[in-house]
């Protein structure tokens, strides 16, 4: 048994994105609460904390270069924001209006759909996005029996079987591949949208399952809820969250611009070698960097040979216009049907969703580019990307003005693709590592969810598990990811 009054322990958190910052914050909070003799060190490779959460504030504009909003059906962000005293900074949009671009046509996604799947029939039947035969085929979801296939399978195949080809091509595919920057035929049902499988198994139909969940008070793991009121953002931009976390980390040593280069066992501890030629000996480690970066850190062959998670390179392109040049379009979001020849995968008219992010009279338009099979565009020069996007805008919105400013933010290998069999591969990676290093945990967007709430959950969860390993800590989370 460890005598917590005597034995000082040290935990390193590698990676200062939202996952690592949350893990460090949770460690600090629990150590204070339970008087654990714990030292925490957070090691971040770049010169700034926050990882993909990056807000640019300039001339009255608030521009998020990475994630710009979040959906928080389980209140995970809200709970953290409360602890950080920034809950009043969370703003909810009430006017999201999503369209799909099919060639030159813009069609509104019917009201009351989740991921394109209708939860009310009237708006769906009135929509012109899908033909009558496509609508009839989609409602066959209500009678098609659950599939007998065991184990993980393709998300695309699953939705095609239940809703038919036309409905998937016109609605589900553009929305889902816009969110995951991936190919729905390659993505894992189990790891991206397990709720769909649950609805099928428990209710005999995805539509019925969703309708039921909408009515019940306990929301599920919705990733894309269209035309609902729960898309949220921080008033000062997404960095509000990471700045507040950083400010709170007063009992944590923070190393910036320092990269962990290798991890090796050293007696009963773990040795981290840093790129500044120094080493740190620790009792526990939370590795909150993408998996493809993790495997390189170890000498052990069995870790180096672990299959990593493929990641797509994407970019956000933020353009600022005079607002009157964009008056003709009354939606807030546009997703692209895969068969259409546009450069972007989705566009958000940010100033309409969040009027406080731009001075009056200005429009802020955020375009996402890059997805499976189409990442070359991200490597074009800024001016070539801008030119391609302006051609798209001309076709879709009749826009013929140049932007006042364009900001291109490239995110190399940043969008993990949870392909079929992902959960098993993650389990294998975690098990392999834990056998060699019992006090090491992996957390972040390569594993159990890419959204901000899911990264926060993983950060807390991994910290909780390590505290259990090192102290007589009672686990706070019962539903394990492992
Ligand atoms: C363009 C874009 C838009 C997105 N939009 C949304 C959205 O609207 N809503 C949403 O919920 N999610 C969104 N996401 C997903 C979400 O932003 C990410 O999944 C999440 O921020 C990942 O956080 P993380 O802490 O796990 O990883 P990261 O933010 O990648 O942090 C990892 C950190 O580790 C550091 N690091 C790496 N190697 C080392 C090393 N060897 N030593 C020390 N440090 C190291 C890196 O510098 C980095 O700071 C988006 C992602 C992208 C790329």
Short mmCIF file of C-alpha atoms and ligand atoms in Angstrom, two decimals:
data_model
loop_
_atom_site.label_atom_id
_atom_site.label_comp_id
_atom_site.label_asym_id
_atom_site.label_seq_id
_atom_site.Cartn_x
_atom_site.Cartn_y
_atom_site.Cartn_z
CA UNK A 1 0.00 0.00 0.00
CA UNK A 2 1.30 3.49 -0.82
CA UNK A 3 1.63 5.85 2.06
CA UNK A 4 0.37 9.01 0.39
CA UNK A 5 1.84 11.21 3.11
CA UNK A 6 5.40 10.24 2.18
CA UNK A 7 5.78 9.22 -1.40
CA UNK A 8 5.84 12.14 -3.80
CA UNK A 9 4.78 11.16 -7.30
CA UNK A 10 5.25 12.90 -10.61
CA UNK A 11 2.96 12.67 -13.66
CA UNK A 12 3.83 14.09 -17.07
CA UNK A 13 1.16 15.11 -19.55
CA UNK A 14 2.53 15.15 -23.10
CA UNK A 15 0.64 17.53 -25.41
CA UNK A 16 -1.06 20.79 -24.47
CA UNK A 17 -4.17 20.56 -26.64
CA UNK A 18 -7.62 20.44 -25.08
CA UNK A 19 -7.10 16.78 -24.06
CA UNK A 20 -3.77 17.35 -22.30
CA UNK A 21 -4.86 20.61 -20.66
CA UNK A 22 -7.99 18.96 -19.30
CA UNK A 23 -5.98 15.99 -18.02
CA UNK A 24 -3.54 18.29 -16.20
CA UNK A 25 -6.39 20.37 -14.77
CA UNK A 26 -8.18 17.29 -13.51
CA UNK A 27 -4.98 15.88 -11.95
CA UNK A 28 -4.37 19.18 -10.18
CA UNK A 29 -7.96 19.44 -8.97
CA UNK A 30 -8.04 15.89 -7.58
CA UNK A 31 -4.57 16.21 -6.00
CA UNK A 32 -5.70 19.33 -4.17
CA UNK A 33 -8.96 17.77 -3.10
CA UNK A 34 -7.43 14.56 -1.77
CA UNK A 35 -4.05 16.00 -0.69
CA UNK A 36 -2.14 13.68 -3.00
CA UNK A 37 1.60 14.47 -3.01
CA UNK A 38 1.67 14.97 -6.76
CA UNK A 39 3.85 16.99 -9.12
CA UNK A 40 2.46 17.60 -12.59
CA UNK A 41 4.46 18.61 -15.63
CA UNK A 42 2.80 19.49 -18.95
CA UNK A 43 5.07 19.26 -21.98
CA UNK A 44 3.98 21.01 -25.18
CA UNK A 45 6.01 20.79 -28.37
CA UNK A 46 4.96 24.11 -29.87
CA UNK A 47 5.32 27.62 -28.51
CA UNK A 48 1.64 27.86 -27.60
CA UNK A 49 -0.90 25.83 -25.65
CA UNK A 50 -4.33 24.93 -26.98
CA UNK A 51 -3.44 22.60 -29.87
CA UNK A 52 -6.12 22.88 -32.53
CA UNK A 53 -8.09 25.48 -30.58
CA UNK A 54 -6.70 28.72 -31.97
CA UNK A 55 -8.53 32.02 -31.93
CA UNK A 56 -7.30 35.07 -33.77
CA UNK A 57 -8.62 38.38 -32.40
CA UNK A 58 -7.99 41.35 -34.65
CA UNK A 59 -9.73 44.64 -35.46
CA UNK A 60 -12.96 43.53 -33.78
CA UNK A 61 -13.00 40.13 -35.54
CA UNK A 62 -12.91 36.85 -33.60
CA UNK A 63 -11.69 34.14 -35.94
CA UNK A 64 -11.32 30.51 -34.96
CA UNK A 65 -8.71 28.92 -37.19
CA UNK A 66 -9.49 25.35 -36.05
CA UNK A 67 -12.72 24.24 -34.41
CA UNK A 68 -15.21 27.08 -34.28
CA UNK A 69 -18.09 25.57 -32.33
CA UNK A 70 -19.16 22.41 -30.54
CA UNK A 71 -22.18 20.31 -29.69
CA UNK A 72 -22.44 19.31 -26.10
CA UNK A 73 -25.49 17.09 -25.61
CA UNK A 74 -24.08 15.60 -22.42
CA UNK A 75 -22.98 18.92 -20.92
CA UNK A 76 -19.27 17.96 -20.77
CA UNK A 77 -17.99 21.35 -21.97
CA UNK A 78 -20.59 23.12 -19.85
CA UNK A 79 -19.42 21.31 -16.72
CA UNK A 80 -15.77 22.16 -17.35
CA UNK A 81 -16.68 25.77 -18.17
CA UNK A 82 -18.54 25.97 -14.86
CA UNK A 83 -15.48 24.79 -12.95
CA UNK A 84 -13.44 27.43 -14.76
CA UNK A 85 -16.01 30.18 -14.15
CA UNK A 86 -16.54 30.78 -17.85
CA UNK A 87 -19.96 29.20 -18.25
CA UNK A 88 -21.46 32.61 -19.08
CA UNK A 89 -19.12 32.80 -22.05
CA UNK A 90 -20.93 29.93 -23.80
CA UNK A 91 -23.31 31.13 -26.48
CA UNK A 92 -25.88 29.00 -28.29
CA UNK A 93 -26.91 29.73 -31.85
CA UNK A 94 -30.62 29.76 -32.58
CA UNK A 95 -30.64 30.35 -36.30
CA UNK A 96 -28.64 27.57 -37.98
CA UNK A 97 -30.02 26.83 -41.45
CA UNK A 98 -28.19 24.14 -43.36
CA UNK A 99 -28.15 23.63 -47.12
CA UNK A 100 -26.71 20.98 -49.42
CA UNK A 101 -25.13 22.06 -52.70
CA UNK A 102 -25.91 19.68 -55.54
CA UNK A 103 -24.28 21.08 -58.66
CA UNK A 104 -25.52 24.68 -58.89
CA UNK A 105 -28.54 23.99 -56.76
CA UNK A 106 -28.80 24.83 -53.06
CA UNK A 107 -31.40 22.81 -51.18
CA UNK A 108 -32.23 23.30 -47.53
CA UNK A 109 -31.84 20.33 -45.20
CA UNK A 110 -35.35 19.67 -43.87
CA UNK A 111 -36.11 20.84 -40.35
CA UNK A 112 -35.90 18.28 -37.53
CA UNK A 113 -33.30 16.03 -39.04
CA UNK A 114 -30.26 14.63 -37.28
CA UNK A 115 -27.39 13.81 -39.61
CA UNK A 116 -29.99 14.17 -42.35
CA UNK A 117 -32.18 11.47 -40.82
CA UNK A 118 -35.73 12.75 -40.30
CA UNK A 119 -37.27 12.76 -36.84
CA UNK A 120 -40.44 14.44 -38.14
CA UNK A 121 -42.05 13.39 -41.40
CA UNK A 122 -43.86 16.55 -42.54
CA UNK A 123 -40.77 18.71 -43.23
CA UNK A 124 -38.98 15.73 -44.76
CA UNK A 125 -41.84 14.94 -47.13
CA UNK A 126 -42.05 18.62 -48.15
CA UNK A 127 -38.32 18.81 -48.95
CA UNK A 128 -37.16 18.86 -52.58
CA UNK A 129 -33.77 17.42 -51.75
CA UNK A 130 -34.86 13.84 -52.39
CA UNK A 131 -37.31 12.49 -55.01
CA UNK A 132 -40.56 10.81 -53.97
CA UNK A 133 -39.17 7.38 -54.64
CA UNK A 134 -36.06 8.31 -52.60
CA UNK A 135 -38.29 9.39 -49.70
CA UNK A 136 -40.32 6.19 -49.84
CA UNK A 137 -37.12 4.15 -49.88
CA UNK A 138 -35.72 6.11 -46.89
CA UNK A 139 -38.81 5.42 -44.79
CA UNK A 140 -38.27 1.70 -45.43
CA UNK A 141 -35.91 2.06 -42.45
CA UNK A 142 -39.05 1.65 -40.36
CA UNK A 143 -39.60 -1.90 -41.59
CA UNK A 144 -36.19 -3.27 -42.64
CA UNK A 145 -35.17 -5.83 -39.98
CA UNK A 146 -31.92 -5.30 -38.06
CA UNK A 147 -28.85 -6.63 -39.83
CA UNK A 148 -27.46 -9.95 -38.61
CA UNK A 149 -23.85 -8.90 -39.28
CA UNK A 150 -21.66 -9.18 -36.19
CA UNK A 151 -18.80 -6.87 -35.31
CA UNK A 152 -17.78 -3.57 -36.84
CA UNK A 153 -18.81 -2.58 -40.36
CA UNK A 154 -18.85 0.32 -42.80
CA UNK A 155 -20.95 3.33 -41.82
CA UNK A 156 -21.77 3.90 -45.50
CA UNK A 157 -22.99 0.33 -46.04
CA UNK A 158 -25.12 0.49 -42.92
CA UNK A 159 -26.95 3.70 -43.90
CA UNK A 160 -27.34 2.61 -47.55
CA UNK A 161 -29.04 -0.60 -46.45
CA UNK A 162 -31.45 1.23 -44.20
CA UNK A 163 -32.19 4.38 -46.24
CA UNK A 164 -31.28 3.66 -49.87
CA UNK A 165 -28.74 5.14 -52.24
CA UNK A 166 -30.44 8.41 -53.21
CA UNK A 167 -31.16 9.54 -49.66
CA UNK A 168 -27.61 8.73 -48.56
CA UNK A 169 -26.04 10.54 -51.52
CA UNK A 170 -28.20 13.63 -51.19
CA UNK A 171 -28.28 14.07 -47.44
CA UNK A 172 -26.35 11.74 -45.19
CA UNK A 173 -23.09 11.53 -47.14
CA UNK A 174 -22.53 15.30 -47.58
CA UNK A 175 -23.25 15.98 -43.91
CA UNK A 176 -21.18 13.14 -42.49
CA UNK A 177 -18.21 13.43 -44.80
CA UNK A 178 -18.26 17.19 -44.15
CA UNK A 179 -17.96 16.58 -40.43
CA UNK A 180 -15.41 13.74 -40.53
CA UNK A 181 -13.57 14.88 -43.70
CA UNK A 182 -13.75 11.22 -44.62
CA UNK A 183 -15.33 8.61 -46.83
CA UNK A 184 -18.37 7.13 -45.12
CA UNK A 185 -17.79 3.78 -46.85
CA UNK A 186 -14.43 3.46 -45.10
CA UNK A 187 -15.52 4.81 -41.70
CA UNK A 188 -16.41 2.51 -38.82
CA UNK A 189 -20.02 2.46 -37.70
CA UNK A 190 -19.03 1.34 -34.22
CA UNK A 191 -16.52 4.15 -33.67
CA UNK A 192 -18.15 7.08 -35.47
CA UNK A 193 -21.88 6.66 -34.86
CA UNK A 194 -22.57 3.73 -32.52
CA UNK A 195 -25.96 5.22 -31.68
CA UNK A 196 -27.26 4.28 -35.17
CA UNK A 197 -26.51 0.62 -34.52
CA UNK A 198 -28.09 0.86 -31.07
CA UNK A 199 -31.29 2.35 -32.53
CA UNK A 200 -31.46 -0.43 -35.10
CA UNK A 201 -30.89 -3.13 -32.51
CA UNK A 202 -33.11 -1.73 -29.78
CA UNK A 203 -35.93 -0.09 -31.77
CA UNK A 204 -35.77 -1.98 -35.05
CA UNK A 205 -35.25 1.29 -36.92
CA UNK A 206 -32.86 4.25 -36.82
CA UNK A 207 -35.70 6.77 -37.32
CA UNK A 208 -37.71 5.24 -34.48
CA UNK A 209 -34.64 5.21 -32.22
CA UNK A 210 -33.89 8.85 -32.93
CA UNK A 211 -37.48 9.92 -32.42
CA UNK A 212 -37.50 8.11 -29.12
CA UNK A 213 -34.24 9.67 -28.01
CA UNK A 214 -35.45 13.14 -28.99
CA UNK A 215 -38.43 12.68 -26.71
CA UNK A 216 -36.50 11.25 -23.78
CA UNK A 217 -34.58 13.54 -21.47
CA UNK A 218 -31.27 11.71 -21.85
CA UNK A 219 -29.66 12.69 -25.17
CA UNK A 220 -27.36 10.28 -27.00
CA UNK A 221 -24.08 10.74 -28.80
CA UNK A 222 -25.40 12.96 -31.59
CA UNK A 223 -22.62 14.45 -33.58
CA UNK A 224 -24.56 16.52 -36.06
CA UNK A 225 -27.89 17.89 -34.97
CA UNK A 226 -29.21 20.18 -37.65
CA UNK A 227 -31.64 23.01 -37.18
CA UNK A 228 -31.59 22.49 -33.48
CA UNK A 229 -30.61 25.12 -31.00
CA UNK A 230 -27.61 23.51 -29.45
CA UNK A 231 -24.58 24.45 -31.54
CA UNK A 232 -22.39 26.37 -29.14
CA UNK A 233 -19.29 28.51 -29.02
CA UNK A 234 -17.39 30.66 -26.58
CA UNK A 235 -18.13 34.36 -26.98
CA UNK A 236 -14.45 35.25 -27.17
CA UNK A 237 -13.65 32.31 -29.48
CA UNK A 238 -12.68 28.74 -28.70
CA UNK A 239 -9.35 29.70 -27.10
CA UNK A 240 -11.37 31.11 -24.20
CA UNK A 241 -11.55 27.54 -22.94
CA UNK A 242 -7.86 26.68 -23.30
CA UNK A 243 -6.76 30.05 -21.88
CA UNK A 244 -8.99 29.54 -18.84
CA UNK A 245 -7.57 26.05 -18.34
CA UNK A 246 -4.00 27.35 -18.63
CA UNK A 247 -4.67 30.15 -16.13
CA UNK A 248 -5.90 27.60 -13.61
CA UNK A 249 -2.82 25.36 -13.88
CA UNK A 250 -0.95 27.12 -11.08
CA UNK A 251 0.35 23.91 -9.48
CA UNK A 252 1.58 22.49 -12.74
CA UNK A 253 4.97 23.02 -14.36
CA UNK A 254 4.43 23.95 -17.99
CA UNK A 255 7.15 23.42 -20.58
CA UNK A 256 6.50 25.02 -23.97
CA UNK A 257 8.49 24.59 -27.19
CA UNK A 258 9.79 21.32 -25.76
CA UNK A 259 9.15 18.01 -27.52
CA UNK A 260 9.29 14.56 -26.00
CA UNK A 261 11.56 12.57 -28.29
CA UNK A 262 11.59 9.18 -26.65
CA UNK A 263 10.06 7.24 -23.78
CA UNK A 264 11.97 4.43 -22.04
CA UNK A 265 11.58 2.50 -18.80
CA UNK A 266 14.06 3.39 -16.04
CA UNK A 267 13.96 1.19 -12.92
CA UNK A 268 10.40 1.61 -11.57
CA UNK A 269 9.94 4.93 -13.36
CA UNK A 270 9.56 6.20 -16.91
CA UNK A 271 12.20 8.35 -18.53
CA UNK A 272 11.18 11.06 -21.01
CA UNK A 273 13.96 12.37 -23.25
CA UNK A 274 13.31 15.87 -24.48
CA UNK A 275 14.57 17.67 -27.57
CA UNK A 276 16.37 20.21 -25.36
CA UNK A 277 18.74 17.35 -24.41
CA UNK A 278 17.31 17.00 -20.90
CA UNK A 279 15.43 14.07 -19.38
CA UNK A 280 12.60 13.81 -16.87
CA UNK A 281 11.86 10.83 -14.64
CA UNK A 282 8.18 10.35 -13.90
CA UNK A 283 5.88 7.85 -12.21
CA UNK A 284 3.05 8.19 -14.67
CA UNK A 285 2.43 9.60 -18.16
CA UNK A 286 -0.62 10.74 -20.10
CA UNK A 287 0.22 10.89 -23.79
CA UNK A 288 -2.23 13.36 -25.33
CA UNK A 289 -0.73 13.55 -28.82
CA UNK A 290 -2.01 11.82 -31.96
CA UNK A 291 -1.24 8.07 -32.12
CA UNK A 292 0.99 8.37 -35.21
CA UNK A 293 3.27 10.62 -33.14
CA UNK A 294 3.17 8.26 -30.17
CA UNK A 295 4.48 5.09 -31.80
CA UNK A 296 7.73 6.85 -32.81
CA UNK A 297 8.50 7.69 -29.19
CA UNK A 298 9.14 4.10 -28.15
CA UNK A 299 12.01 1.72 -28.78
CA UNK A 300 9.94 -1.42 -28.25
CA UNK A 301 9.20 -3.11 -31.58
CA UNK A 302 5.70 -4.15 -30.52
CA UNK A 303 4.75 -0.48 -30.02
CA UNK A 304 6.49 0.77 -33.16
CA UNK A 305 4.63 -1.81 -35.21
CA UNK A 306 1.19 -0.86 -33.91
CA UNK A 307 -1.14 0.14 -36.69
CA UNK A 308 -1.81 3.84 -36.32
CA UNK A 309 -4.89 5.86 -37.16
CA UNK A 310 -4.88 7.40 -40.65
CA UNK A 311 -5.28 11.18 -40.52
CA UNK A 312 -6.45 13.54 -43.25
CA UNK A 313 -4.88 16.90 -43.89
CA UNK A 314 -7.45 19.68 -43.96
CA UNK A 315 -7.50 23.47 -43.96
CA UNK A 316 -9.87 26.19 -42.93
CA UNK A 317 -10.05 29.25 -45.13
CA UNK A 318 -11.61 32.28 -43.49
CA UNK A 319 -12.67 35.10 -45.79
CA UNK A 320 -13.88 38.51 -44.71
CA UNK A 321 -16.30 40.37 -46.99
CA UNK A 322 -18.51 43.42 -46.81
CA UNK A 323 -21.79 41.93 -45.60
CA UNK A 324 -23.95 43.46 -48.36
CA UNK A 325 -22.07 41.47 -51.01
CA UNK A 326 -23.45 38.22 -49.54
CA UNK A 327 -27.07 39.19 -48.96
CA UNK A 328 -28.64 36.78 -51.45
CA UNK A 329 -28.07 33.59 -49.41
CA UNK A 330 -30.16 33.20 -46.27
CA UNK A 331 -28.60 30.01 -44.82
CA UNK A 332 -25.74 29.59 -42.38
CA UNK A 333 -24.07 26.32 -43.48
CA UNK A 334 -23.56 24.59 -46.81
CA UNK A 335 -22.34 21.03 -47.30
CA UNK A 336 -21.30 19.62 -50.62
CA UNK A 337 -22.64 16.53 -52.31
CA UNK A 338 -19.67 14.35 -53.28
CA UNK A 339 -20.74 14.30 -56.91
CA UNK A 340 -20.57 18.09 -57.15
CA UNK A 341 -17.44 19.72 -58.40
CA UNK A 342 -16.58 22.19 -55.65
CA UNK A 343 -13.30 22.76 -53.86
CA UNK A 344 -14.71 23.01 -50.35
CA UNK A 345 -16.39 20.34 -48.25
CA UNK A 346 -18.46 22.81 -46.25
CA UNK A 347 -18.93 26.53 -45.75
CA UNK A 348 -20.19 28.34 -42.67
CA UNK A 349 -21.40 31.93 -42.65
CA UNK A 350 -20.01 32.48 -39.18
CA UNK A 351 -21.25 36.07 -38.71
CA UNK A 352 -24.85 34.93 -39.15
CA UNK A 353 -24.54 32.24 -36.50
CA UNK A 354 -22.46 34.37 -34.16
CA UNK A 355 -23.00 38.10 -34.86
CA UNK A 356 -20.49 39.13 -32.16
CA UNK A 357 -17.50 37.76 -34.12
CA UNK A 358 -17.45 40.59 -36.67
CA UNK A 359 -17.95 44.35 -36.57
CA UNK A 360 -21.27 45.47 -38.03
CA UNK A 361 -21.42 45.39 -41.80
CA UNK A 362 -18.84 42.60 -42.25
CA UNK A 363 -19.26 38.95 -43.13
CA UNK A 364 -16.96 36.15 -41.99
CA UNK A 365 -17.15 33.03 -44.14
CA UNK A 366 -15.31 29.88 -43.10
CA UNK A 367 -14.60 27.24 -45.74
CA UNK A 368 -13.32 23.75 -45.00
CA UNK A 369 -11.17 22.05 -47.61
CA UNK A 370 -9.57 18.60 -47.80
CA UNK A 371 -11.04 15.16 -47.26
CA UNK A 372 -10.33 11.53 -48.10
CA UNK A 373 -9.31 11.33 -51.75
CA UNK A 374 -9.12 15.11 -52.07
CA UNK A 375 -6.33 16.48 -49.88
CA UNK A 376 -4.12 17.87 -52.69
CA UNK A 377 -6.00 21.17 -52.60
CA UNK A 378 -4.53 21.90 -49.16
CA UNK A 379 -1.04 21.98 -50.69
CA UNK A 380 -1.91 24.72 -53.19
CA UNK A 381 -0.68 28.24 -52.46
CA UNK A 382 -2.96 30.58 -50.48
CA UNK A 383 -3.80 32.58 -53.60
CA UNK A 384 -4.61 29.44 -55.62
CA UNK A 385 -6.92 28.21 -52.84
CA UNK A 386 -8.59 31.62 -52.63
CA UNK A 387 -9.11 31.67 -56.41
CA UNK A 388 -10.68 28.18 -56.42
CA UNK A 389 -13.02 29.07 -53.57
CA UNK A 390 -14.09 32.36 -55.15
CA UNK A 391 -15.06 30.45 -58.30
CA UNK A 392 -17.23 28.19 -56.11
CA UNK A 393 -18.79 31.24 -54.45
CA UNK A 394 -19.52 32.82 -57.81
CA UNK A 395 -21.39 29.70 -58.94
CA UNK A 396 -23.27 29.06 -55.73
CA UNK A 397 -24.00 32.48 -54.28
CA UNK A 398 -23.49 34.74 -57.31
CA UNK A 399 -20.71 36.51 -55.43
CA UNK A 400 -18.46 38.65 -57.59
CA UNK A 401 -16.40 40.54 -55.00
CA UNK A 402 -12.95 39.85 -53.69
CA UNK A 403 -12.57 39.25 -49.96
CA UNK A 404 -11.08 42.04 -47.86
CA UNK A 405 -8.89 39.43 -46.20
CA UNK A 406 -8.27 35.68 -46.50
CA UNK A 407 -6.71 33.59 -43.76
CA UNK A 408 -5.65 30.04 -44.66
CA UNK A 409 -4.97 27.68 -41.73
CA UNK A 410 -3.53 24.31 -42.75
CA UNK A 411 -3.93 21.38 -40.36
CA UNK A 412 -1.57 18.62 -41.39
CA UNK A 413 -2.63 15.05 -40.53
CA UNK A 414 -5.18 16.48 -38.16
CA UNK A 415 -8.43 14.65 -38.87
CA UNK A 416 -8.22 11.06 -37.58
CA UNK A 417 -10.22 8.62 -39.66
CA UNK A 418 -11.89 5.98 -37.54
CA UNK A 419 -11.93 3.32 -40.22
CA UNK A 420 -13.55 -0.12 -39.86
CA UNK A 421 -11.97 -2.04 -36.95
CA UNK A 422 -10.79 1.18 -35.24
CA UNK A 423 -12.00 0.22 -31.74
CA UNK A 424 -10.11 -3.10 -31.83
CA UNK A 425 -6.91 -1.43 -33.02
CA UNK A 426 -7.16 1.22 -30.28
CA UNK A 427 -7.71 -1.46 -27.67
CA UNK A 428 -4.65 -3.32 -28.93
CA UNK A 429 -2.51 -0.16 -28.81
CA UNK A 430 -3.65 0.67 -25.29
CA UNK A 431 -3.20 -2.91 -24.05
CA UNK A 432 0.26 -3.22 -25.59
CA UNK A 433 1.41 -0.02 -24.01
CA UNK A 434 -0.11 -0.77 -20.65
CA UNK A 435 1.66 -4.13 -20.47
CA UNK A 436 4.99 -2.38 -20.92
CA UNK A 437 4.13 0.79 -18.98
CA UNK A 438 1.30 0.17 -16.46
CA UNK A 439 1.21 3.84 -15.44
CA UNK A 440 0.83 5.25 -18.93
CA UNK A 441 -2.44 6.29 -20.62
CA UNK A 442 -3.26 7.39 -24.15
CA UNK A 443 -5.92 10.05 -24.67
CA UNK A 444 -7.04 12.39 -27.44
CA UNK A 445 -8.70 12.56 -30.79
CA UNK A 446 -7.01 9.43 -32.21
CA UNK A 447 -8.94 7.15 -29.90
CA UNK A 448 -12.45 7.62 -28.52
CA UNK A 449 -13.95 10.57 -30.33
CA UNK A 450 -12.67 13.63 -32.15
CA UNK A 451 -15.10 16.25 -30.89
CA UNK A 452 -14.07 18.69 -28.19
CA UNK A 453 -16.44 17.20 -25.56
CA UNK A 454 -15.06 13.72 -26.28
CA UNK A 455 -11.46 14.93 -25.98
CA UNK A 456 -12.32 16.57 -22.64
CA UNK A 457 -13.90 13.34 -21.46
CA UNK A 458 -10.82 11.34 -22.44
CA UNK A 459 -8.49 13.82 -20.70
CA UNK A 460 -10.43 13.51 -17.44
CA UNK A 461 -10.81 9.80 -17.74
CA UNK A 462 -7.10 9.10 -18.32
CA UNK A 463 -6.15 11.31 -15.37
CA UNK A 464 -8.64 9.51 -13.17
CA UNK A 465 -7.19 6.12 -14.16
CA UNK A 466 -3.62 7.21 -13.42
CA UNK A 467 -4.58 8.53 -10.01
CA UNK A 468 -6.06 5.12 -9.27
CA UNK A 469 -2.76 3.49 -10.27
CA UNK A 470 -0.60 5.82 -8.19
CA UNK A 471 -2.73 6.64 -5.17
CA UNK A 472 -5.63 5.10 -3.35
CA UNK A 473 -7.97 7.04 -5.57
CA UNK A 474 -11.60 6.07 -6.01
CA UNK A 475 -12.42 6.15 -9.73
CA UNK A 476 -14.86 8.91 -10.63
CA UNK A 477 -15.82 7.48 -14.00
CA UNK A 478 -17.53 4.15 -14.25
CA UNK A 479 -17.88 3.80 -18.03
CA UNK A 480 -14.44 2.83 -19.19
CA UNK A 481 -13.14 3.60 -22.68
CA UNK A 482 -10.84 0.61 -22.59
C1 LIG B 1 -9.98 22.24 -38.88
C2 LIG B 1 -10.62 21.52 -37.72
C3 LIG B 1 -11.91 21.85 -37.35
C4 LIG B 1 -12.52 21.19 -36.29
N1 LIG B 1 -13.78 21.57 -35.92
C5 LIG B 1 -14.34 21.03 -34.81
C6 LIG B 1 -15.58 21.54 -34.31
O1 LIG B 1 -16.16 22.47 -34.89
N2 LIG B 1 -16.08 20.99 -33.18
C7 LIG B 1 -15.44 19.99 -32.51
O2 LIG B 1 -15.95 19.53 -31.46
N3 LIG B 1 -14.24 19.50 -32.94
C8 LIG B 1 -13.68 20.00 -34.07
N4 LIG B 1 -12.46 19.54 -34.51
C9 LIG B 1 -11.80 18.44 -33.77
C10 LIG B 1 -11.09 18.95 -32.51
O3 LIG B 1 -10.66 20.26 -32.69
C11 LIG B 1 -9.88 18.09 -32.18
O4 LIG B 1 -10.20 16.73 -32.25
C12 LIG B 1 -9.31 18.40 -30.79
O5 LIG B 1 -9.08 19.78 -30.66
C13 LIG B 1 -8.05 17.60 -30.57
O6 LIG B 1 -7.48 17.92 -29.32
P1 LIG B 1 -6.23 17.11 -28.73
O7 LIG B 1 -5.82 17.80 -27.50
O8 LIG B 1 -6.57 15.67 -28.65
O9 LIG B 1 -5.10 17.22 -29.86
P2 LIG B 1 -4.29 18.50 -30.36
O10 LIG B 1 -5.12 19.72 -30.31
O11 LIG B 1 -3.73 18.08 -31.68
O12 LIG B 1 -3.13 18.66 -29.30
C14 LIG B 1 -2.00 17.81 -29.30
C15 LIG B 1 -0.81 18.64 -28.83
O13 LIG B 1 0.33 17.79 -28.69
C16 LIG B 1 1.48 18.52 -29.06
N5 LIG B 1 2.54 17.54 -29.37
C17 LIG B 1 2.62 16.69 -30.43
N6 LIG B 1 3.73 15.93 -30.35
C18 LIG B 1 4.37 16.30 -29.20
C19 LIG B 1 5.57 15.87 -28.56
N7 LIG B 1 6.34 14.90 -29.08
N8 LIG B 1 5.94 16.46 -27.40
C20 LIG B 1 5.17 17.44 -26.85
N9 LIG B 1 4.03 17.89 -27.43
C21 LIG B 1 3.63 17.33 -28.58
C22 LIG B 1 1.01 19.33 -30.27
O14 LIG B 1 1.85 20.44 -30.51
C23 LIG B 1 -0.41 19.73 -29.82
O15 LIG B 1 -0.44 20.98 -29.18
C24 LIG B 1 -11.84 20.17 -35.59
C25 LIG B 1 -10.52 19.83 -35.96
C26 LIG B 1 -9.92 20.49 -37.02
C27 LIG B 1 -8.51 20.14 -37.40
#
